[in-house]
Each structure stands twice: as structure tokens, then as C-alpha cells.
C-alpha positions as CSV (number, residue, x, y, z in Angstrom):
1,X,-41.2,103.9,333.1
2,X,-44.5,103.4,331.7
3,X,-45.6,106.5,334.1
4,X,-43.4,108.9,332.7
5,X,-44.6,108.4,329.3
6,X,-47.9,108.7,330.1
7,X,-47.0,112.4,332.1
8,X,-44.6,113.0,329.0
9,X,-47.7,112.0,326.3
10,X,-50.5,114.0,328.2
11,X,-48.3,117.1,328.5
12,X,-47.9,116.9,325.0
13,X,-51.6,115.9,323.6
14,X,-53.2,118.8,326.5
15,X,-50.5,121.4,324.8
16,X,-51.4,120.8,321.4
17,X,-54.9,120.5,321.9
18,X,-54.6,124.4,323.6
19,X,-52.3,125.8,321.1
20,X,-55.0,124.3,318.1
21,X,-57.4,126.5,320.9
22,X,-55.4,129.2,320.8
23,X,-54.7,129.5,316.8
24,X,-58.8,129.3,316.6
25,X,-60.6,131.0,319.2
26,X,-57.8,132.4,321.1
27,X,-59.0,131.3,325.0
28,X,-55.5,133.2,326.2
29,X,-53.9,136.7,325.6
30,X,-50.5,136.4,324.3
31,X,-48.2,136.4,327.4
32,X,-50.1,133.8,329.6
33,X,-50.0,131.5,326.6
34,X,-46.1,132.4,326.2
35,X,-45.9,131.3,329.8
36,X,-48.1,128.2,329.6
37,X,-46.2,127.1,326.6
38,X,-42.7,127.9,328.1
39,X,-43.9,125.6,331.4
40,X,-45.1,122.9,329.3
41,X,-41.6,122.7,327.6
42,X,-39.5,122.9,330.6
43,X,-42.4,120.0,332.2
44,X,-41.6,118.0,329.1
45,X,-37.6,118.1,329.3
46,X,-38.0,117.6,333.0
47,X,-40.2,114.2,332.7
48,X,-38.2,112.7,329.7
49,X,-34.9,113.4,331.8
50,X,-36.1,111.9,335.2
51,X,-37.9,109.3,333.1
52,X,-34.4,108.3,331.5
53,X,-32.2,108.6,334.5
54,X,-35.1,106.0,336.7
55,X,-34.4,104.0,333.3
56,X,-30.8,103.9,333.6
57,X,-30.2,103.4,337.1
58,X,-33.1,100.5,337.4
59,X,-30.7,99.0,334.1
60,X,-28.0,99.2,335.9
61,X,-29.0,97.9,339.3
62,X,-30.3,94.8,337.4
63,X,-27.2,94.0,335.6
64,X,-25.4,94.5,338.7
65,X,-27.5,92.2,340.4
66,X,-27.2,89.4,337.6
67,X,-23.4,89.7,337.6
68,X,-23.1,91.3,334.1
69,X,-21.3,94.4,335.7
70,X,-19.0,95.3,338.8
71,X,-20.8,97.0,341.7
């Protein structure tokens, strides 16, 4: 789970440290940093959802396996 944090955290940081670029010194036109922003977002979703489902399911197999819960 530690992985997915670290993907979700450098996502994040790398994204803000572009947009703080792009208020500046603006390295992008307008639409490629629309798009950049929009995949960064969707990335972000997508790691925080997987991250939490691995979470869950590696819960649940453990309390499973310790008897806590019905298989």
C-alpha cells in the first residue's frame, strides 16, 4: 500500500510543481496543460481507487485467514 501512496504523492507534488510553472513562466499553451492536468486527475482517482481496493481485499483475506470472518 505504501507503493500507491508514493505514485498518488509524486503525481500530486510533479502537478503542483507544473501548475506553480505554469502560473509563472507558462512552459505550456493552454490546451496541452488542460490535457496534462485532466490526465493527472483521472491518474490520481485511478491510484487512490486500486490503492484502496488492494487495501480491502489483502484486509479481508487476512481476517479470513485468522477466522474473524466466513470465507
Amino acid at each position: 500500500m505504501k507503493l500507491g501512496l508514493f505514485i498518488a504523492l509524486a503525481v500530486a507534488v510533479l502537478w503542483g510543481a507544473l501548475a506553480i510553472a505554469q502560473l509563472w513562466w507558462a512552459p505550456l499553451d493552454a490546451p496541452t496543460f488542460l490535457k496534462v492536468s485532466v490526465t493527472a486527475a483521472i491518474l490520481e482517482g485511478l491510484v487512490v481507487v486500486v490503492t484502496l481496493a488492494v487495501r480491502e481485499y489483502l484486509s479481508d483475506r487476512r481476517l479470513k485467514r485468522d477466522g474473524f470472518i466466513d470465507g
